[in-house]
Amino acid sequence: MGDVEAQVQSATKTNAKSRVNLCLRTIFHVVYWVWFVGVSSFGCVIWFTITDEQLQHPILKDLKILTPFFFTNWNLTFQTIFLALSLVHDVLEWLDKQSSSLGTKIKYWRDVIFCGMVLPFTMFVSGMFWTVYAIDRELVFPKIYDSVVPWWFNHCVHTNIMVVLLVETLLQARRHSTNRRLEMILFWTVALSYAVVYYTIYFVTDRWLYQVFGVMNWWQVCLYQLFIWAITYVFYIIQFPINRLVHGAEPTIDNNEEKDPVDDKVHDNGRSLNPEENGKVAADGLPGDSWSLKFRSIKNNTENSRL
């Protein structure tokens, strides 16, 4: 009975830990989804309230016209969609419906979007923006922007987005890709589509959306573009080993645990119990399953994560 009690206590602790994790994830997803919707709404307010006098400045005029094409806004949209899917799945978990057809599909697309789009592009946006900003802010966020864009808004779309990656990595085990082929399709569709949009803007308007490209000649632009794709792809690759460092390696099932330690029949105080007849009642009226087998199934069904 000592082993049984230990297994019950272990299962109880694991279940409690899982509930705490779900509670933290739900709070985070609610707060950040509402926050990002608010930030996006405030961005629309900024866009609509740029005055005619401010539009006399060519940089602010470009900001007004080209706002939908900034990759920062694309990335914020990806994060908002991901947080919405995460929140819906959290609600289904609270209702114990996460294994339903709807719950399975939402979890699938939530993880595919996070791994294939949210994490690599967020790492690129935040890392590249602040690196160039530290060298020369005029190349990526001209000082004239401060007259229409509050400082906190800049941090919401370029700094705060990293918090999503940090919290998700700590609270959610994603040791491997959900569907590598689909994630790569999404990744390269976004990367190549934005390149087409970006260079089309240059050839049509004769101006770069980000001025960092304006200080380069064409072969440098090509190398820089290849570097952007390469480093973003590296971000995609390294997310999985980092997640395994946090949550541990993929749990393995010991085949010996699945096998009853006796042969076809178990003899206990003269009673013959047949393990193949699970759920049936033996001749003496006692159930045919042993306590250890019952509680072993509880232990094996709990989520195996360090968190």
mmCIF file of C-alpha atoms in Angstrom:
data_model
loop_
_atom_site.group_PDB
_atom_site.id
_atom_site.type_symbol
_atom_site.label_atom_id
_atom_site.label_comp_id
_atom_site.label_asym_id
_atom_site.label_seq_id
_atom_site.Cartn_x
_atom_site.Cartn_y
_atom_site.Cartn_z
ATOM 1 C CA MET A 1 0.000 0.000 0.000
ATOM 2 C CA GLY A 2 2.981 2.296 0.440
ATOM 3 C CA ASP A 3 3.612 2.335 -3.314
ATOM 4 C CA VAL A 4 -0.060 2.969 -3.978
ATOM 5 C CA GLU A 5 -0.158 5.960 -1.626
ATOM 6 C CA ALA A 6 3.023 7.382 -3.148
ATOM 7 C CA GLN A 7 1.567 7.076 -6.642
ATOM 8 C CA VAL A 8 -1.690 8.720 -5.570
ATOM 9 C CA GLN A 9 0.193 11.609 -3.946
ATOM 10 C CA SER A 10 2.375 12.013 -7.051
ATOM 11 C CA ALA A 11 -0.676 12.084 -9.319
ATOM 12 C CA THR A 12 -2.399 14.611 -7.037
ATOM 13 C CA LYS A 13 0.636 16.915 -7.005
ATOM 14 C CA THR A 14 0.993 16.683 -10.780
ATOM 15 C CA ASN A 15 -2.684 17.492 -11.269
ATOM 16 C CA ALA A 16 -2.425 20.481 -8.923
ATOM 17 C CA LYS A 17 0.681 21.706 -10.756
ATOM 18 C CA SER A 18 -1.146 21.369 -14.067
ATOM 19 C CA ARG A 19 -4.049 23.444 -12.732
ATOM 20 C CA VAL A 20 -1.706 26.186 -11.534
ATOM 21 C CA ASN A 21 -0.025 26.195 -14.935
ATOM 22 C CA LEU A 22 -3.396 26.491 -16.680
ATOM 23 C CA CYS A 23 -4.427 29.312 -14.359
ATOM 24 C CA LEU A 24 -1.222 31.256 -15.079
ATOM 25 C CA ARG A 25 -1.555 30.711 -18.823
ATOM 26 C CA THR A 26 -5.181 31.840 -18.819
ATOM 27 C CA ILE A 27 -4.413 35.034 -16.901
ATOM 28 C CA PHE A 28 -1.490 35.800 -19.187
ATOM 29 C CA HIS A 29 -3.445 35.168 -22.385
ATOM 30 C CA VAL A 30 -6.391 37.301 -21.243
ATOM 31 C CA VAL A 31 -4.192 40.228 -20.190
ATOM 32 C CA TYR A 32 -1.959 40.179 -23.255
ATOM 33 C CA TRP A 33 -4.725 39.615 -25.778
ATOM 34 C CA VAL A 34 -6.693 42.561 -24.379
ATOM 35 C CA TRP A 35 -3.460 44.571 -24.241
ATOM 36 C CA PHE A 36 -2.534 43.864 -27.863
ATOM 37 C CA VAL A 37 -6.051 44.624 -29.091
ATOM 38 C CA GLY A 38 -5.812 47.916 -27.197
ATOM 39 C CA VAL A 39 -2.384 48.672 -28.687
ATOM 40 C CA SER A 40 -3.658 47.937 -32.195
ATOM 41 C CA SER A 41 -6.677 50.170 -31.597
ATOM 42 C CA PHE A 42 -4.461 52.983 -30.321
ATOM 43 C CA GLY A 43 -2.282 52.561 -33.410
ATOM 44 C CA CYS A 44 -5.362 53.206 -35.543
ATOM 45 C CA VAL A 45 -6.061 56.325 -33.490
ATOM 46 C CA ILE A 46 -2.503 57.549 -34.147
ATOM 47 C CA TRP A 47 -2.926 56.896 -37.853
ATOM 48 C CA PHE A 48 -6.213 58.810 -38.096
ATOM 49 C CA THR A 49 -5.078 61.783 -35.982
ATOM 50 C CA ILE A 50 -1.922 62.697 -37.909
ATOM 51 C CA THR A 51 -2.637 66.315 -38.849
ATOM 52 C CA ASP A 52 -2.288 67.964 -42.247
ATOM 53 C CA GLU A 53 0.492 70.087 -40.811
ATOM 54 C CA GLN A 54 2.429 66.989 -39.745
ATOM 55 C CA LEU A 55 1.883 65.483 -43.191
ATOM 56 C CA GLN A 56 3.989 68.287 -44.645
ATOM 57 C CA HIS A 57 7.010 66.386 -43.372
ATOM 58 C CA PRO A 58 7.896 63.696 -45.969
ATOM 59 C CA ILE A 59 8.849 61.086 -43.345
ATOM 60 C CA LEU A 60 5.525 61.461 -41.521
ATOM 61 C CA LYS A 61 3.708 61.388 -44.839
ATOM 62 C CA ASP A 62 5.397 58.062 -45.616
ATOM 63 C CA LEU A 63 4.433 56.836 -42.150
ATOM 64 C CA LYS A 64 0.794 57.675 -42.845
ATOM 65 C CA ILE A 65 0.737 56.008 -46.252
ATOM 66 C CA LEU A 66 2.928 52.972 -45.566
ATOM 67 C CA THR A 67 1.843 52.003 -42.027
ATOM 68 C CA PRO A 68 0.098 48.758 -43.134
ATOM 69 C CA PHE A 69 3.353 47.559 -44.708
ATOM 70 C CA PHE A 70 5.623 47.792 -41.671
ATOM 71 C CA PHE A 71 6.559 44.267 -40.645
ATOM 72 C CA THR A 72 6.181 45.274 -36.996
ATOM 73 C CA ASN A 73 2.433 45.535 -37.603
ATOM 74 C CA TRP A 74 2.352 42.186 -39.384
ATOM 75 C CA ASN A 75 4.081 40.547 -36.427
ATOM 76 C CA LEU A 76 1.716 42.153 -33.918
ATOM 77 C CA THR A 77 -1.171 40.688 -35.913
ATOM 78 C CA PHE A 78 0.405 37.214 -35.758
ATOM 79 C CA GLN A 79 0.772 37.517 -31.981
ATOM 80 C CA THR A 80 -2.805 38.724 -31.505
ATOM 81 C CA ILE A 81 -4.179 35.781 -33.510
ATOM 82 C CA PHE A 82 -2.010 33.363 -31.539
ATOM 83 C CA LEU A 83 -3.156 34.785 -28.198
ATOM 84 C CA ALA A 84 -6.801 34.542 -29.273
ATOM 85 C CA LEU A 85 -6.389 30.850 -30.154
ATOM 86 C CA SER A 86 -4.534 30.242 -26.882
ATOM 87 C CA LEU A 87 -7.301 31.887 -24.884
ATOM 88 C CA VAL A 88 -10.014 29.829 -26.577
ATOM 89 C CA HIS A 89 -8.065 26.636 -25.868
ATOM 90 C CA ASP A 90 -7.621 27.671 -22.222
ATOM 91 C CA VAL A 91 -11.392 28.051 -21.901
ATOM 92 C CA LEU A 92 -11.873 24.590 -23.409
ATOM 93 C CA GLU A 93 -9.385 23.183 -20.898
ATOM 94 C CA TRP A 94 -11.328 24.681 -18.006
ATOM 95 C CA LEU A 95 -14.457 23.055 -19.443
ATOM 96 C CA ASP A 96 -12.531 19.781 -19.891
ATOM 97 C CA LYS A 97 -13.222 19.934 -23.645
ATOM 98 C CA GLN A 98 -9.614 20.208 -24.830
ATOM 99 C CA SER A 99 -9.737 16.702 -26.309
ATOM 100 C CA SER A 100 -12.796 17.455 -28.421
ATOM 101 C CA SER A 101 -12.543 17.887 -32.184
ATOM 102 C CA LEU A 102 -12.634 21.684 -31.816
ATOM 103 C CA GLY A 103 -10.098 21.673 -28.987
ATOM 104 C CA THR A 104 -7.684 19.471 -30.923
ATOM 105 C CA LYS A 105 -7.861 21.690 -34.018
ATOM 106 C CA ILE A 106 -7.384 24.901 -32.040
ATOM 107 C CA LYS A 107 -4.380 23.464 -30.192
ATOM 108 C CA TYR A 108 -2.896 22.287 -33.501
ATOM 109 C CA TRP A 109 -3.145 25.669 -35.206
ATOM 110 C CA ARG A 110 -2.135 27.516 -32.045
ATOM 111 C CA ASP A 111 1.146 25.605 -31.885
ATOM 112 C CA VAL A 112 1.771 25.720 -35.646
ATOM 113 C CA ILE A 113 1.311 29.507 -35.729
ATOM 114 C CA PHE A 114 3.505 29.988 -32.673
ATOM 115 C CA CYS A 115 6.368 27.813 -33.910
ATOM 116 C CA GLY A 116 6.236 28.780 -37.578
ATOM 117 C CA MET A 117 5.404 32.481 -37.353
ATOM 118 C CA VAL A 118 5.207 34.074 -33.911
ATOM 119 C CA LEU A 119 8.516 33.008 -32.401
ATOM 120 C CA PRO A 120 10.914 33.417 -35.359
ATOM 121 C CA PHE A 121 9.446 36.698 -36.610
ATOM 122 C CA THR A 122 9.135 38.204 -33.130
ATOM 123 C CA MET A 123 12.780 37.392 -32.444
ATOM 124 C CA PHE A 124 13.720 39.032 -35.741
ATOM 125 C CA VAL A 125 11.578 42.158 -35.253
ATOM 126 C CA SER A 126 12.723 42.865 -31.705
ATOM 127 C CA GLY A 127 16.361 41.867 -32.190
ATOM 128 C CA MET A 128 16.894 43.656 -35.498
ATOM 129 C CA PHE A 129 14.996 46.796 -34.478
ATOM 130 C CA TRP A 130 16.911 47.440 -31.269
ATOM 131 C CA THR A 131 20.253 46.522 -32.828
ATOM 132 C CA VAL A 132 19.835 49.058 -35.642
ATOM 133 C CA TYR A 133 18.252 51.559 -33.222
ATOM 134 C CA ALA A 134 21.355 51.389 -31.018
ATOM 135 C CA ILE A 135 23.593 52.088 -34.030
ATOM 136 C CA ASP A 136 21.529 54.885 -35.614
ATOM 137 C CA ARG A 137 17.858 55.296 -34.801
ATOM 138 C CA GLU A 138 17.288 57.371 -37.949
ATOM 139 C CA LEU A 139 17.754 54.190 -39.977
ATOM 140 C CA VAL A 140 14.777 52.423 -38.406
ATOM 141 C CA PHE A 141 12.745 54.830 -36.206
ATOM 142 C CA PRO A 142 13.465 58.488 -37.091
ATOM 143 C CA LYS A 143 13.260 60.983 -34.262
ATOM 144 C CA ILE A 144 10.438 62.802 -36.014
ATOM 145 C CA TYR A 145 8.258 59.761 -35.211
ATOM 146 C CA ASP A 146 8.342 60.826 -31.550
ATOM 147 C CA SER A 147 5.984 63.689 -32.405
ATOM 148 C CA VAL A 148 3.185 61.225 -33.241
ATOM 149 C CA VAL A 149 4.190 57.882 -31.681
ATOM 150 C CA PRO A 150 4.435 57.757 -27.843
ATOM 151 C CA TRP A 151 7.547 56.120 -26.397
ATOM 152 C CA TRP A 152 5.491 53.452 -24.628
ATOM 153 C CA PHE A 153 3.796 52.464 -27.890
ATOM 154 C CA ASN A 154 7.204 51.854 -29.444
ATOM 155 C CA HIS A 155 8.078 49.497 -26.579
ATOM 156 C CA CYS A 156 4.726 47.714 -26.858
ATOM 157 C CA VAL A 157 5.376 46.700 -30.464
ATOM 158 C CA HIS A 158 9.150 46.172 -30.286
ATOM 159 C CA THR A 159 9.960 45.132 -26.689
ATOM 160 C CA ASN A 160 6.839 43.831 -24.989
ATOM 161 C CA ILE A 161 6.346 41.255 -27.734
ATOM 162 C CA MET A 162 9.343 39.339 -26.361
ATOM 163 C CA VAL A 163 7.470 38.732 -23.103
ATOM 164 C CA VAL A 164 5.036 36.507 -25.011
ATOM 165 C CA LEU A 165 7.902 34.287 -26.144
ATOM 166 C CA LEU A 166 9.420 34.109 -22.664
ATOM 167 C CA VAL A 167 6.194 33.215 -20.856
ATOM 168 C CA GLU A 168 5.093 30.726 -23.511
ATOM 169 C CA THR A 169 8.466 28.979 -23.383
ATOM 170 C CA LEU A 170 8.289 28.699 -19.597
ATOM 171 C CA LEU A 171 4.666 27.565 -19.325
ATOM 172 C CA GLN A 172 4.052 25.518 -22.461
ATOM 173 C CA ALA A 173 6.010 22.450 -23.546
ATOM 174 C CA ARG A 174 6.726 22.521 -27.289
ATOM 175 C CA ARG A 175 9.696 20.167 -27.484
ATOM 176 C CA HIS A 176 9.273 19.463 -31.203
ATOM 177 C CA SER A 177 7.528 21.012 -34.172
ATOM 178 C CA THR A 178 3.826 20.258 -34.460
ATOM 179 C CA ASN A 179 3.954 19.946 -38.253
ATOM 180 C CA ARG A 180 7.339 20.969 -39.610
ATOM 181 C CA ARG A 181 6.210 20.990 -43.244
ATOM 182 C CA LEU A 182 3.244 23.280 -42.548
ATOM 183 C CA GLU A 183 5.309 25.519 -40.279
ATOM 184 C CA MET A 184 7.907 25.906 -43.034
ATOM 185 C CA ILE A 185 5.176 26.711 -45.563
ATOM 186 C CA LEU A 186 3.824 29.464 -43.300
ATOM 187 C CA PHE A 187 7.321 30.714 -42.488
ATOM 188 C CA TRP A 188 8.501 31.025 -46.087
ATOM 189 C CA THR A 189 5.140 32.313 -47.330
ATOM 190 C CA VAL A 190 5.368 35.227 -44.913
ATOM 191 C CA ALA A 191 9.094 35.807 -45.494
ATOM 192 C CA LEU A 192 8.882 35.778 -49.294
ATOM 193 C CA SER A 193 5.584 37.676 -49.423
ATOM 194 C CA TYR A 194 7.004 40.473 -47.313
ATOM 195 C CA ALA A 195 10.116 40.628 -49.496
ATOM 196 C CA VAL A 196 7.893 41.053 -52.564
ATOM 197 C CA VAL A 197 5.865 43.783 -50.832
ATOM 198 C CA TYR A 198 8.978 45.512 -49.505
ATOM 199 C CA TYR A 199 10.883 45.690 -52.780
ATOM 200 C CA THR A 200 7.732 46.554 -54.733
ATOM 201 C CA ILE A 201 7.323 49.618 -52.519
ATOM 202 C CA TYR A 202 10.893 50.642 -53.313
ATOM 203 C CA PHE A 203 10.542 50.236 -57.082
ATOM 204 C CA VAL A 204 7.173 52.040 -57.133
ATOM 205 C CA THR A 205 7.964 54.930 -54.767
ATOM 206 C CA ASP A 206 11.765 55.047 -55.074
ATOM 207 C CA ARG A 207 12.112 55.061 -51.287
ATOM 208 C CA TRP A 208 12.938 52.388 -48.721
ATOM 209 C CA LEU A 209 10.405 51.521 -46.048
ATOM 210 C CA TYR A 210 13.331 51.174 -43.609
ATOM 211 C CA GLN A 211 16.181 53.592 -44.213
ATOM 212 C CA VAL A 212 18.804 51.052 -43.161
ATOM 213 C CA PHE A 213 18.546 49.722 -46.725
ATOM 214 C CA GLY A 214 19.173 53.207 -48.082
ATOM 215 C CA VAL A 215 22.789 53.282 -46.879
ATOM 216 C CA MET A 216 23.651 50.072 -48.765
ATOM 217 C CA ASN A 217 24.447 49.359 -52.384
ATOM 218 C CA TRP A 218 22.629 46.543 -54.158
ATOM 219 C CA TRP A 219 25.011 43.710 -53.412
ATOM 220 C CA GLN A 220 24.948 44.715 -49.728
ATOM 221 C CA VAL A 221 21.146 44.777 -49.843
ATOM 222 C CA CYS A 222 21.136 41.242 -51.269
ATOM 223 C CA LEU A 223 23.522 39.982 -48.587
ATOM 224 C CA TYR A 224 21.521 41.719 -45.868
ATOM 225 C CA GLN A 225 18.299 40.134 -47.143
ATOM 226 C CA LEU A 226 19.895 36.684 -47.149
ATOM 227 C CA PHE A 227 21.143 37.320 -43.611
ATOM 228 C CA ILE A 228 17.622 38.287 -42.510
ATOM 229 C CA TRP A 229 16.166 35.055 -43.868
ATOM 230 C CA ALA A 230 18.992 32.959 -42.423
ATOM 231 C CA ILE A 231 18.890 34.415 -38.898
ATOM 232 C CA THR A 232 15.095 34.160 -38.769
ATOM 233 C CA TYR A 233 15.297 30.510 -39.815
ATOM 234 C CA VAL A 234 17.898 29.919 -37.079
ATOM 235 C CA PHE A 235 15.424 31.371 -34.571
ATOM 236 C CA TYR A 236 12.888 28.793 -35.756
ATOM 237 C CA ILE A 237 15.348 25.908 -35.363
ATOM 238 C CA ILE A 238 16.707 26.771 -31.907
ATOM 239 C CA GLN A 239 13.320 27.197 -30.225
ATOM 240 C CA PHE A 240 12.881 23.434 -29.804
ATOM 241 C CA PRO A 241 16.156 22.564 -28.018
ATOM 242 C CA ILE A 242 15.635 25.618 -25.800
ATOM 243 C CA ASN A 243 12.151 24.384 -24.919
ATOM 244 C CA ARG A 244 13.562 20.938 -24.106
ATOM 245 C CA LEU A 245 16.084 22.568 -21.764
ATOM 246 C CA VAL A 246 13.179 24.127 -19.867
ATOM 247 C CA HIS A 247 10.724 21.221 -19.860
ATOM 248 C CA GLY A 248 13.064 18.264 -20.121
ATOM 249 C CA ALA A 249 13.395 15.627 -22.805
ATOM 250 C CA GLU A 250 10.385 13.942 -24.343
ATOM 251 C CA PRO A 251 9.001 11.428 -21.809
ATOM 252 C CA THR A 252 9.585 7.815 -22.793
ATOM 253 C CA ILE A 253 7.386 4.866 -21.906
ATOM 254 C CA ASP A 254 9.133 1.959 -20.263
ATOM 255 C CA ASN A 255 7.815 -1.221 -21.868
ATOM 256 C CA ASN A 256 8.385 -3.052 -18.602
ATOM 257 C CA GLU A 257 5.811 -0.806 -16.936
ATOM 258 C CA GLU A 258 3.152 -1.846 -19.419
ATOM 259 C CA LYS A 259 3.688 -5.536 -18.631
ATOM 260 C CA ASP A 260 2.257 -7.183 -15.565
ATOM 261 C CA PRO A 261 5.102 -8.589 -13.442
ATOM 262 C CA VAL A 262 3.452 -12.018 -13.499
ATOM 263 C CA ASP A 263 2.623 -14.463 -16.242
ATOM 264 C CA ASP A 264 -0.833 -15.126 -17.622
ATOM 265 C CA LYS A 265 -2.352 -15.682 -14.208
ATOM 266 C CA VAL A 266 -1.751 -14.280 -10.763
ATOM 267 C CA HIS A 267 -2.186 -16.414 -7.675
ATOM 268 C CA ASP A 268 -3.027 -14.467 -4.544
ATOM 269 C CA ASN A 269 -3.935 -16.411 -1.375
ATOM 270 C CA GLY A 270 -5.344 -19.217 -3.446
ATOM 271 C CA ARG A 271 -7.395 -16.935 -5.722
ATOM 272 C CA SER A 272 -6.760 -17.001 -9.486
ATOM 273 C CA LEU A 273 -6.943 -13.567 -11.194
ATOM 274 C CA ASN A 274 -6.816 -13.361 -14.995
ATOM 275 C CA PRO A 275 -5.236 -10.043 -16.141
ATOM 276 C CA GLU A 276 -6.741 -10.453 -19.605
ATOM 277 C CA GLU A 277 -10.236 -10.084 -18.190
ATOM 278 C CA ASN A 278 -9.893 -6.487 -17.024
ATOM 279 C CA GLY A 279 -12.958 -5.127 -15.334
ATOM 280 C CA LYS A 280 -14.488 -8.570 -14.696
ATOM 281 C CA VAL A 281 -15.235 -9.892 -11.224
ATOM 282 C CA ALA A 282 -13.372 -12.978 -9.998
ATOM 283 C CA ALA A 283 -15.018 -15.930 -8.317
ATOM 284 C CA ASP A 284 -14.670 -14.435 -4.857
ATOM 285 C CA GLY A 285 -16.387 -11.204 -5.903
ATOM 286 C CA LEU A 286 -13.255 -9.029 -6.046
ATOM 287 C CA PRO A 287 -12.306 -7.013 -9.151
ATOM 288 C CA GLY A 288 -9.648 -8.574 -11.370
ATOM 289 C CA ASP A 289 -7.397 -5.479 -11.625
ATOM 290 C CA SER A 290 -4.713 -4.947 -9.027
ATOM 291 C CA TRP A 291 -4.413 -1.598 -7.233
ATOM 292 C CA SER A 292 -0.918 -1.074 -8.585
ATOM 293 C CA LEU A 293 -2.106 -1.349 -12.203
ATOM 294 C CA LYS A 294 -4.944 1.093 -11.611
ATOM 295 C CA PHE A 295 -2.809 3.783 -10.039
ATOM 296 C CA ARG A 296 0.024 3.182 -12.494
ATOM 297 C CA SER A 297 -2.346 4.319 -15.270
ATOM 298 C CA ILE A 298 -3.043 7.516 -13.319
ATOM 299 C CA LYS A 299 0.656 8.194 -13.061
ATOM 300 C CA ASN A 300 1.313 7.565 -16.754
ATOM 301 C CA ASN A 301 -1.511 9.862 -17.892
ATOM 302 C CA THR A 302 -0.227 12.933 -16.080
ATOM 303 C CA GLU A 303 1.750 15.475 -18.081
ATOM 304 C CA ASN A 304 5.512 14.958 -17.776
ATOM 305 C CA SER A 305 7.028 18.445 -17.583
ATOM 306 C CA ARG A 306 9.375 20.077 -15.135
ATOM 307 C CA LEU A 307 6.907 22.905 -14.877
#
